[in-house]
Short mmCIF file of C-alpha atoms in Angstrom, two decimals:
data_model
loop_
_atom_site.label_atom_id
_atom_site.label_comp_id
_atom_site.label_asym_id
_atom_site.label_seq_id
_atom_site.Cartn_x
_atom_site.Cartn_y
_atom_site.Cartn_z
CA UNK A 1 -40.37 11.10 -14.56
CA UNK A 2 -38.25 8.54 -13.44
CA UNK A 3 -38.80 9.36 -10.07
CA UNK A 4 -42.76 9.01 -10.45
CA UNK A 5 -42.45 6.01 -11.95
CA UNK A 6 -40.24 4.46 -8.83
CA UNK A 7 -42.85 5.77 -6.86
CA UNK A 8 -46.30 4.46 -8.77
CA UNK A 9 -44.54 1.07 -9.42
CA UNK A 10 -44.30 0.74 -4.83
CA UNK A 11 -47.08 1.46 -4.41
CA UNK A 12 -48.24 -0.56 -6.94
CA UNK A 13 -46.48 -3.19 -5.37
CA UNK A 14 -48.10 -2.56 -1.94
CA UNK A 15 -44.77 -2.04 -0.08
CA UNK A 16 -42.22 -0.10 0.66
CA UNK A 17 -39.55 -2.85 1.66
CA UNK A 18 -37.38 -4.41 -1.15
CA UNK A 19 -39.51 -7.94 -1.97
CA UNK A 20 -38.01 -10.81 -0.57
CA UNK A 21 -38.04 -12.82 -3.93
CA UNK A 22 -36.05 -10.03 -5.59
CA UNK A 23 -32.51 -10.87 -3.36
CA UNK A 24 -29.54 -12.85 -4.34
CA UNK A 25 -28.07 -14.57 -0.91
CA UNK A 26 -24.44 -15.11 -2.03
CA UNK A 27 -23.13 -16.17 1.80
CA UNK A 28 -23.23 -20.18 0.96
CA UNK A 29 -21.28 -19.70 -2.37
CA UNK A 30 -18.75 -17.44 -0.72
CA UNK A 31 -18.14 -19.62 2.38
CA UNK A 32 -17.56 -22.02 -0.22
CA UNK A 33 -15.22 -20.73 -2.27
CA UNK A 34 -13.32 -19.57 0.83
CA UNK A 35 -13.85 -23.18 1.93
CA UNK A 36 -11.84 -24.51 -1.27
CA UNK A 37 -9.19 -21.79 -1.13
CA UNK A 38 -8.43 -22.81 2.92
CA UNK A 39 -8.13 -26.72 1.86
CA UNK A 40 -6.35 -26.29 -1.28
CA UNK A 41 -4.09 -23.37 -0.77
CA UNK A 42 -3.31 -22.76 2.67
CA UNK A 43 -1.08 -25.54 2.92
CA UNK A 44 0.40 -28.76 0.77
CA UNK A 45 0.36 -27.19 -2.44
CA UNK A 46 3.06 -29.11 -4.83
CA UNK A 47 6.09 -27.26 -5.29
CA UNK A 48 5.13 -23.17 -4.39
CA UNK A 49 4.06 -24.59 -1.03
CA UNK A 50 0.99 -23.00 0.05
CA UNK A 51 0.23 -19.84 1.45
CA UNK A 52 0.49 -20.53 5.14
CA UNK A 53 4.50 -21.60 3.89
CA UNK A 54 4.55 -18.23 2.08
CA UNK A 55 3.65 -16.00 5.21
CA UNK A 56 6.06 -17.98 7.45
CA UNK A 57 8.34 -17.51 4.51
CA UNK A 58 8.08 -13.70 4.70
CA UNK A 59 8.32 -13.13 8.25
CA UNK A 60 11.18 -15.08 8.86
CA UNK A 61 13.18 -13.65 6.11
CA UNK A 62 11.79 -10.32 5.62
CA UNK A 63 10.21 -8.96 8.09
CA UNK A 64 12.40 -10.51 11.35
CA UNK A 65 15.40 -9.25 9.70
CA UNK A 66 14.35 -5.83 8.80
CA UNK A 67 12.59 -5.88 12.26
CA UNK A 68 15.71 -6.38 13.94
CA UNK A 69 17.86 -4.33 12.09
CA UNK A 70 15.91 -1.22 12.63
CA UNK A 71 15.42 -1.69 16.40
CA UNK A 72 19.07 -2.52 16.52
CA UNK A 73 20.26 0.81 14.89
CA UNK A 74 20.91 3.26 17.06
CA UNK A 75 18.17 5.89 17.53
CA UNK A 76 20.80 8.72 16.20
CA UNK A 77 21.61 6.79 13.40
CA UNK A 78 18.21 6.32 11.82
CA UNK A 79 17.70 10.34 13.06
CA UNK A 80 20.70 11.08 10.72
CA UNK A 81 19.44 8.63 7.79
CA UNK A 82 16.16 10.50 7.21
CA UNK A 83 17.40 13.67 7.52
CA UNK A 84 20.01 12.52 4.71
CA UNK A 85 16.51 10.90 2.67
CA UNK A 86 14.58 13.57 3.14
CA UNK A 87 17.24 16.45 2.20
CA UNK A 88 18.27 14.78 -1.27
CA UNK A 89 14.32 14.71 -2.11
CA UNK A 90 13.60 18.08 -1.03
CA UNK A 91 14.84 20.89 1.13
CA UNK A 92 16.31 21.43 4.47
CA UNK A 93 12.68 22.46 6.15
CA UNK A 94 11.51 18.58 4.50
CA UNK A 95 14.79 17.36 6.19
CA UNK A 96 13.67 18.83 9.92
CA UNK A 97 10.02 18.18 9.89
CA UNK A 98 10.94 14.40 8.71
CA UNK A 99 13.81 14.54 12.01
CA UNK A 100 11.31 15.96 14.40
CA UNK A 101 8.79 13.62 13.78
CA UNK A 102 10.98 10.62 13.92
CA UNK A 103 12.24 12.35 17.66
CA UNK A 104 8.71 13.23 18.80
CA UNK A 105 8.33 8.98 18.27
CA UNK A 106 11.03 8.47 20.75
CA UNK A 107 10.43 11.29 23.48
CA UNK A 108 6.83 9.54 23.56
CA UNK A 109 8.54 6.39 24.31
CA UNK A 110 7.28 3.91 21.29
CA UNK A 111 10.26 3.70 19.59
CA UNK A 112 10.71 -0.41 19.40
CA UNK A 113 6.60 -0.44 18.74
CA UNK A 114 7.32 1.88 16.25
CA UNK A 115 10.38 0.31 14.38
CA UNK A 116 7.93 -2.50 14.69
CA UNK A 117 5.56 -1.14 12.44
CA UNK A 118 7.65 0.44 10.35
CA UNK A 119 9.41 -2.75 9.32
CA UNK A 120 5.97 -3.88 8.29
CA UNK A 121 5.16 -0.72 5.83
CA UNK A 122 8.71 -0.72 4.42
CA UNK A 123 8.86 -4.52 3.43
CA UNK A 124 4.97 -4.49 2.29
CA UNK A 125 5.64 -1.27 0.23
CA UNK A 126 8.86 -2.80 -1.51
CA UNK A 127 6.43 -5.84 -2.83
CA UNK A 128 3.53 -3.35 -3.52
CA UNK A 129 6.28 -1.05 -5.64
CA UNK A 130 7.63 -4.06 -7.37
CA UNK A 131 4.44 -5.42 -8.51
CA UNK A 132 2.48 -1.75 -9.18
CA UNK A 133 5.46 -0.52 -11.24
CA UNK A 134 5.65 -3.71 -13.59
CA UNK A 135 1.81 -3.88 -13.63
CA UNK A 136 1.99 0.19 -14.57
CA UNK A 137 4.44 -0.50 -17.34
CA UNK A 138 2.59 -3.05 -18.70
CA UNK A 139 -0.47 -1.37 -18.54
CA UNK A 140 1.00 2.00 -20.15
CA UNK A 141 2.10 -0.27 -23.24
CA UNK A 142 -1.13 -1.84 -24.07
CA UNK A 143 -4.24 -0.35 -23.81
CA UNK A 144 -5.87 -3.59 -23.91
CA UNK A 145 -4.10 -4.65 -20.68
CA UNK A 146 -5.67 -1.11 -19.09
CA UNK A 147 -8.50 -1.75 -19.98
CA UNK A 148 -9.30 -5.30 -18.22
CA UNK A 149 -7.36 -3.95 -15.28
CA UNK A 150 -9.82 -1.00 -14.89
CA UNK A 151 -12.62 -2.95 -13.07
CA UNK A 152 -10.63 -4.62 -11.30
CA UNK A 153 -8.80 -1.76 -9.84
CA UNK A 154 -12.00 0.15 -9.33
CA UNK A 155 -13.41 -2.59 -7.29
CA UNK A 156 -10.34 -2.71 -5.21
CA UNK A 157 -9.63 1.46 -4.53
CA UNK A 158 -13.41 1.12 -3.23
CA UNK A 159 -13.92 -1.14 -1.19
CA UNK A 160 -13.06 -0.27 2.83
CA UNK A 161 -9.78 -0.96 4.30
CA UNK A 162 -10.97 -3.78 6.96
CA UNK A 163 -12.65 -5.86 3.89
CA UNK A 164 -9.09 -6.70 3.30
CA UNK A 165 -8.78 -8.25 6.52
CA UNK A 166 -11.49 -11.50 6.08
CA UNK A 167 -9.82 -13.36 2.83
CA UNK A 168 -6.03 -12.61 3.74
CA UNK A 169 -6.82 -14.01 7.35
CA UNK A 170 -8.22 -16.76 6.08
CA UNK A 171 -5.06 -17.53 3.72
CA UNK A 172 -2.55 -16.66 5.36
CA UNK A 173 -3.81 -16.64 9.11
CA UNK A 174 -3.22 -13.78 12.05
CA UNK A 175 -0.08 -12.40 12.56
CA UNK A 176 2.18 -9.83 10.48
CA UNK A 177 1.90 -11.66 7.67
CA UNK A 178 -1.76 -11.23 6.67
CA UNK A 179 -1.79 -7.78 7.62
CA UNK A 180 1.26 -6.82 5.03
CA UNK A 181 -1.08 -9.19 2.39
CA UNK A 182 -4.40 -6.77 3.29
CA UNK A 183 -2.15 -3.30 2.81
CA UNK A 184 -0.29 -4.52 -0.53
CA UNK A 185 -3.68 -5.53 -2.19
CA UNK A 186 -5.32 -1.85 -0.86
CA UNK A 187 -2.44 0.06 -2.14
CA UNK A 188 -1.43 -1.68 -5.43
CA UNK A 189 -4.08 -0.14 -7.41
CA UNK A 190 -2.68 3.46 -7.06
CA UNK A 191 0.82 2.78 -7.81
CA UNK A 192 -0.52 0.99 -10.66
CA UNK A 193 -2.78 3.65 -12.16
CA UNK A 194 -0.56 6.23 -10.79
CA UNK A 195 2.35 4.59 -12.73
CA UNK A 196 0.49 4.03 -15.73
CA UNK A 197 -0.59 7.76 -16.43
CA UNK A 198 2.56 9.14 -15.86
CA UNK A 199 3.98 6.97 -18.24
CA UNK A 200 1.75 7.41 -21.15
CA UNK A 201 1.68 11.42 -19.54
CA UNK A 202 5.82 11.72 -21.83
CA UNK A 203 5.93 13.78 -24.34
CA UNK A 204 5.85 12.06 -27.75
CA UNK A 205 8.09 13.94 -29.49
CA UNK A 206 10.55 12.76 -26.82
CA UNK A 207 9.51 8.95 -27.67
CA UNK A 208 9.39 9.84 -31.32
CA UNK A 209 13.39 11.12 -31.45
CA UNK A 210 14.40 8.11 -29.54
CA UNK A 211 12.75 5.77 -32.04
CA UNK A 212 14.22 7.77 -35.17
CA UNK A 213 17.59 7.23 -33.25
CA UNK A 214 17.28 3.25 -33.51
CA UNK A 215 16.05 2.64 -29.88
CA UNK A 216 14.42 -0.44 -29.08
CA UNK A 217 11.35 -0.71 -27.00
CA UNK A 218 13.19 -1.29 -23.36
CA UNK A 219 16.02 1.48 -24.39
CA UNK A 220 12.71 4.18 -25.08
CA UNK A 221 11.44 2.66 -21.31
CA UNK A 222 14.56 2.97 -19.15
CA UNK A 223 16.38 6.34 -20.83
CA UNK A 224 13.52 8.08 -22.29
CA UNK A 225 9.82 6.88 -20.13
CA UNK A 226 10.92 6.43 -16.71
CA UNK A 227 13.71 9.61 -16.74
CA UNK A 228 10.58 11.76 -18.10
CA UNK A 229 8.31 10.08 -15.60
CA UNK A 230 10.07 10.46 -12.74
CA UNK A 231 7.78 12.78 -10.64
CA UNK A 232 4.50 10.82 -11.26
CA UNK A 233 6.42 7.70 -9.91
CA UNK A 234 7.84 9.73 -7.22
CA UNK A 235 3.91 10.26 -6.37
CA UNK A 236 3.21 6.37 -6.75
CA UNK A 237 5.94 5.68 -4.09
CA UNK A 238 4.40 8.15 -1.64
CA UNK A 239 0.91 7.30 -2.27
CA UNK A 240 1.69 3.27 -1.81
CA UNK A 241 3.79 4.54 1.45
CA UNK A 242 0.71 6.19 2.88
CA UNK A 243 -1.87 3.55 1.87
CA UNK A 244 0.18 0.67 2.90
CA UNK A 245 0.62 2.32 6.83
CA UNK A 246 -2.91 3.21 6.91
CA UNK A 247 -3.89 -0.86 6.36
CA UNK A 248 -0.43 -2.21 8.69
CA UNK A 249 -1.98 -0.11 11.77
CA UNK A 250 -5.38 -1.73 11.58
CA UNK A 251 -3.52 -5.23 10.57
CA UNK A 252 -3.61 -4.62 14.81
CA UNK A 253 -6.89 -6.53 14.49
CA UNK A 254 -5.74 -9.21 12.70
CA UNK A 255 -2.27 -9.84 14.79
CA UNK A 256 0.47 -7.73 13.65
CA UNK A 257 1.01 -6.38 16.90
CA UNK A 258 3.00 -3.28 17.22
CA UNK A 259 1.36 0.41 16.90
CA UNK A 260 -1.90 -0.96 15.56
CA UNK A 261 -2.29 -3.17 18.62
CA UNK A 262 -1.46 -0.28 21.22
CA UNK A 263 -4.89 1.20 19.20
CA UNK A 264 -6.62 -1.70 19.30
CA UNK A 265 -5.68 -2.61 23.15
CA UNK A 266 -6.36 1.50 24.18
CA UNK A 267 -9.74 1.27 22.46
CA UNK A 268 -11.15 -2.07 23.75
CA UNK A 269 -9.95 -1.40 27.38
CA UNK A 270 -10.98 2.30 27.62
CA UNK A 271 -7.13 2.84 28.22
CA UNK A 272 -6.98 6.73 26.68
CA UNK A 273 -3.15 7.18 27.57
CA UNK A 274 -2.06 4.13 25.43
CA UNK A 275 -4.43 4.45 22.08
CA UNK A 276 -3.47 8.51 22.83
CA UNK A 277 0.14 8.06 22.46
CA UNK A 278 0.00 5.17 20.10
CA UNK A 279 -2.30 7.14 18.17
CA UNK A 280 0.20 9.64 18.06
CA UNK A 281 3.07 8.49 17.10
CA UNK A 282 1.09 6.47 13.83
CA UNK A 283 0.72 10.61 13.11
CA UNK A 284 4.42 10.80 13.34
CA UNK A 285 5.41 7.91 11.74
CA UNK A 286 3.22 9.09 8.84
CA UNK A 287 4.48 12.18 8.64
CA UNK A 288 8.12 10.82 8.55
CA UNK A 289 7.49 8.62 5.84
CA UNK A 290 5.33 11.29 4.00
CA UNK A 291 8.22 13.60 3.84
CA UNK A 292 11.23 11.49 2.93
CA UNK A 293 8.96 10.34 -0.62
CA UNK A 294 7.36 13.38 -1.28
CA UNK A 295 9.66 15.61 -3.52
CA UNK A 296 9.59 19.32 -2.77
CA UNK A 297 11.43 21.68 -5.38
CA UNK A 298 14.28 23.81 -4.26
CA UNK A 299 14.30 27.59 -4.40
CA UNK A 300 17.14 29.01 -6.55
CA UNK A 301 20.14 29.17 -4.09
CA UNK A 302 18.23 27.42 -1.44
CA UNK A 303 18.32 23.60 0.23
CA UNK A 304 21.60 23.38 -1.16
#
């Protein structure tokens, strides 16, 4: 019926486009606001500085140093360093895969490009795991708090990856900077929700002993919530690990140079052996990452 009645009320219209006099244009208002934002934010903000200071901020103590550091390290070192990650959080077949992928990086000669990118994902996901785990906790103790964050959250797990790219470029301009911005915003809301059901996922009996014992509200969080939780926020760390690289690599388009512009640079020159092997090693680095926070359980008598 409803159907029919979509049907008899265009024809009764006398047209099957979508009358002009029925749109919204919201362009003006949003090259407005993003107008305001640019002249009131970017720069000379009392005090905080504005957000142009913040990105130069981050890059020159953040992401230079952790840049450096991991370039700097010899390739057998870091080799030996996820195997030793990636054993204590699963097995000895997590522990090789993890190894071989971080090799297959280097035998395809990215390695720098790669630490590159890498410094990117592992400084955005430290701010993304700071701000989804206190959000998650917050959220988890008042429903109220989960519920206004809901919308918001929906909005923000569906909407595409490159959407990210327009405001963040626009505060904080092109470079590394605005690309770790666009992957922290795209991969907050599933730590966040991720964090929040596995805390209110403990057992209440648990939380119910630990308040007959005397425990105050923080004690029943640190010894009883996140202990019991600890798998679901193993998940959120993987899950912000994996979003966060899949926004740094297209962060290529916006400046942040590494992996994502060997893509970029292959696919607007036609140049199949560079966006190949870039491509490639993004698949490694992935992997890599994927295995060293993604807990595996041991067999009885095994990985040990």
């Amino acid at each position: 019926p409803a159907t029919a009645a979509v049907a008899l009320a265009g024809r009764a219209a006398g047209s099957a486009d979508w009358p002009e006099g029925w749109t919204l244009a919201i362009a003006e208002p949003v090259n407005t606001a993003k107008e305001w934002m640019v002249d009131h934010l970017y720069s000379g903000v009392p005090v905080v500085g504005g957000t142009a200071d913040w990105a130069s901020g981050y890059v020159t103590w953040v992401l230079d140093p952790l840049r450096g550091a991991l370039q700097g390290l010899p390739w057998w070192s870091l080799l030996l360093i996820v195997a030793a990650a990636a054993w204590l959080i699963g097995t000895w077949g997590t522990a090789l895969t993890a190894v071989l992928a971080l090799a297959a990086i280097g035998v395809l000669g990215v390695w720098d490009p790669a630490m590159d990118t890498l410094s990117q994902v592992l400084a955005a996901v430290a701010v993304t795991l700071v701000l989804g785990f206190t959000t998650g906790i917050a959220a988890a103790r008042s429903p109220r708090l989960e519920r206004l964050l809901r919308p918001v959250l929906d909005i923000c797990q569906t909407m595409p990856q490159f959407v990210y790219l327009i405001p963040v470029v626009a505060l904080f301009g092109v470079g590394r900077a605005p690309a770790a911005a666009a992957a922290i915003v795209y991969a907050l809301p599933a730590v966040v929700r991720i964090t929040t059901q596995g805390l209110r996922g403990v057992d209440p009996a648990a939380l119910e002993s630990a308040r007959s014992l005397g425990a105050t509200r923080g004690q029943q969080l640190r010894q009883v919530q996140l202990p019991l939780a600890r798998p679901a926020l193993l998940l959120a760390v993987n899950q912000g690990v994996v979003l966060v690289l899949a926004v740094v690599i297209i962060g290529g388009l916006v400046g942040s140079g590494a992996l994502g512009y060997d893509v970029v640079f292959g696919l607007a020159q036609g140049d199949l052996a560079t966006g190949l092997v870039a491509g490639a090693a993004i698949v490694c680095l992935g992997l890599m990452l994927d295995r060293v926070t993604q807990p595996t359980a041991r067999r009885p008598g095994k990985g040990a």
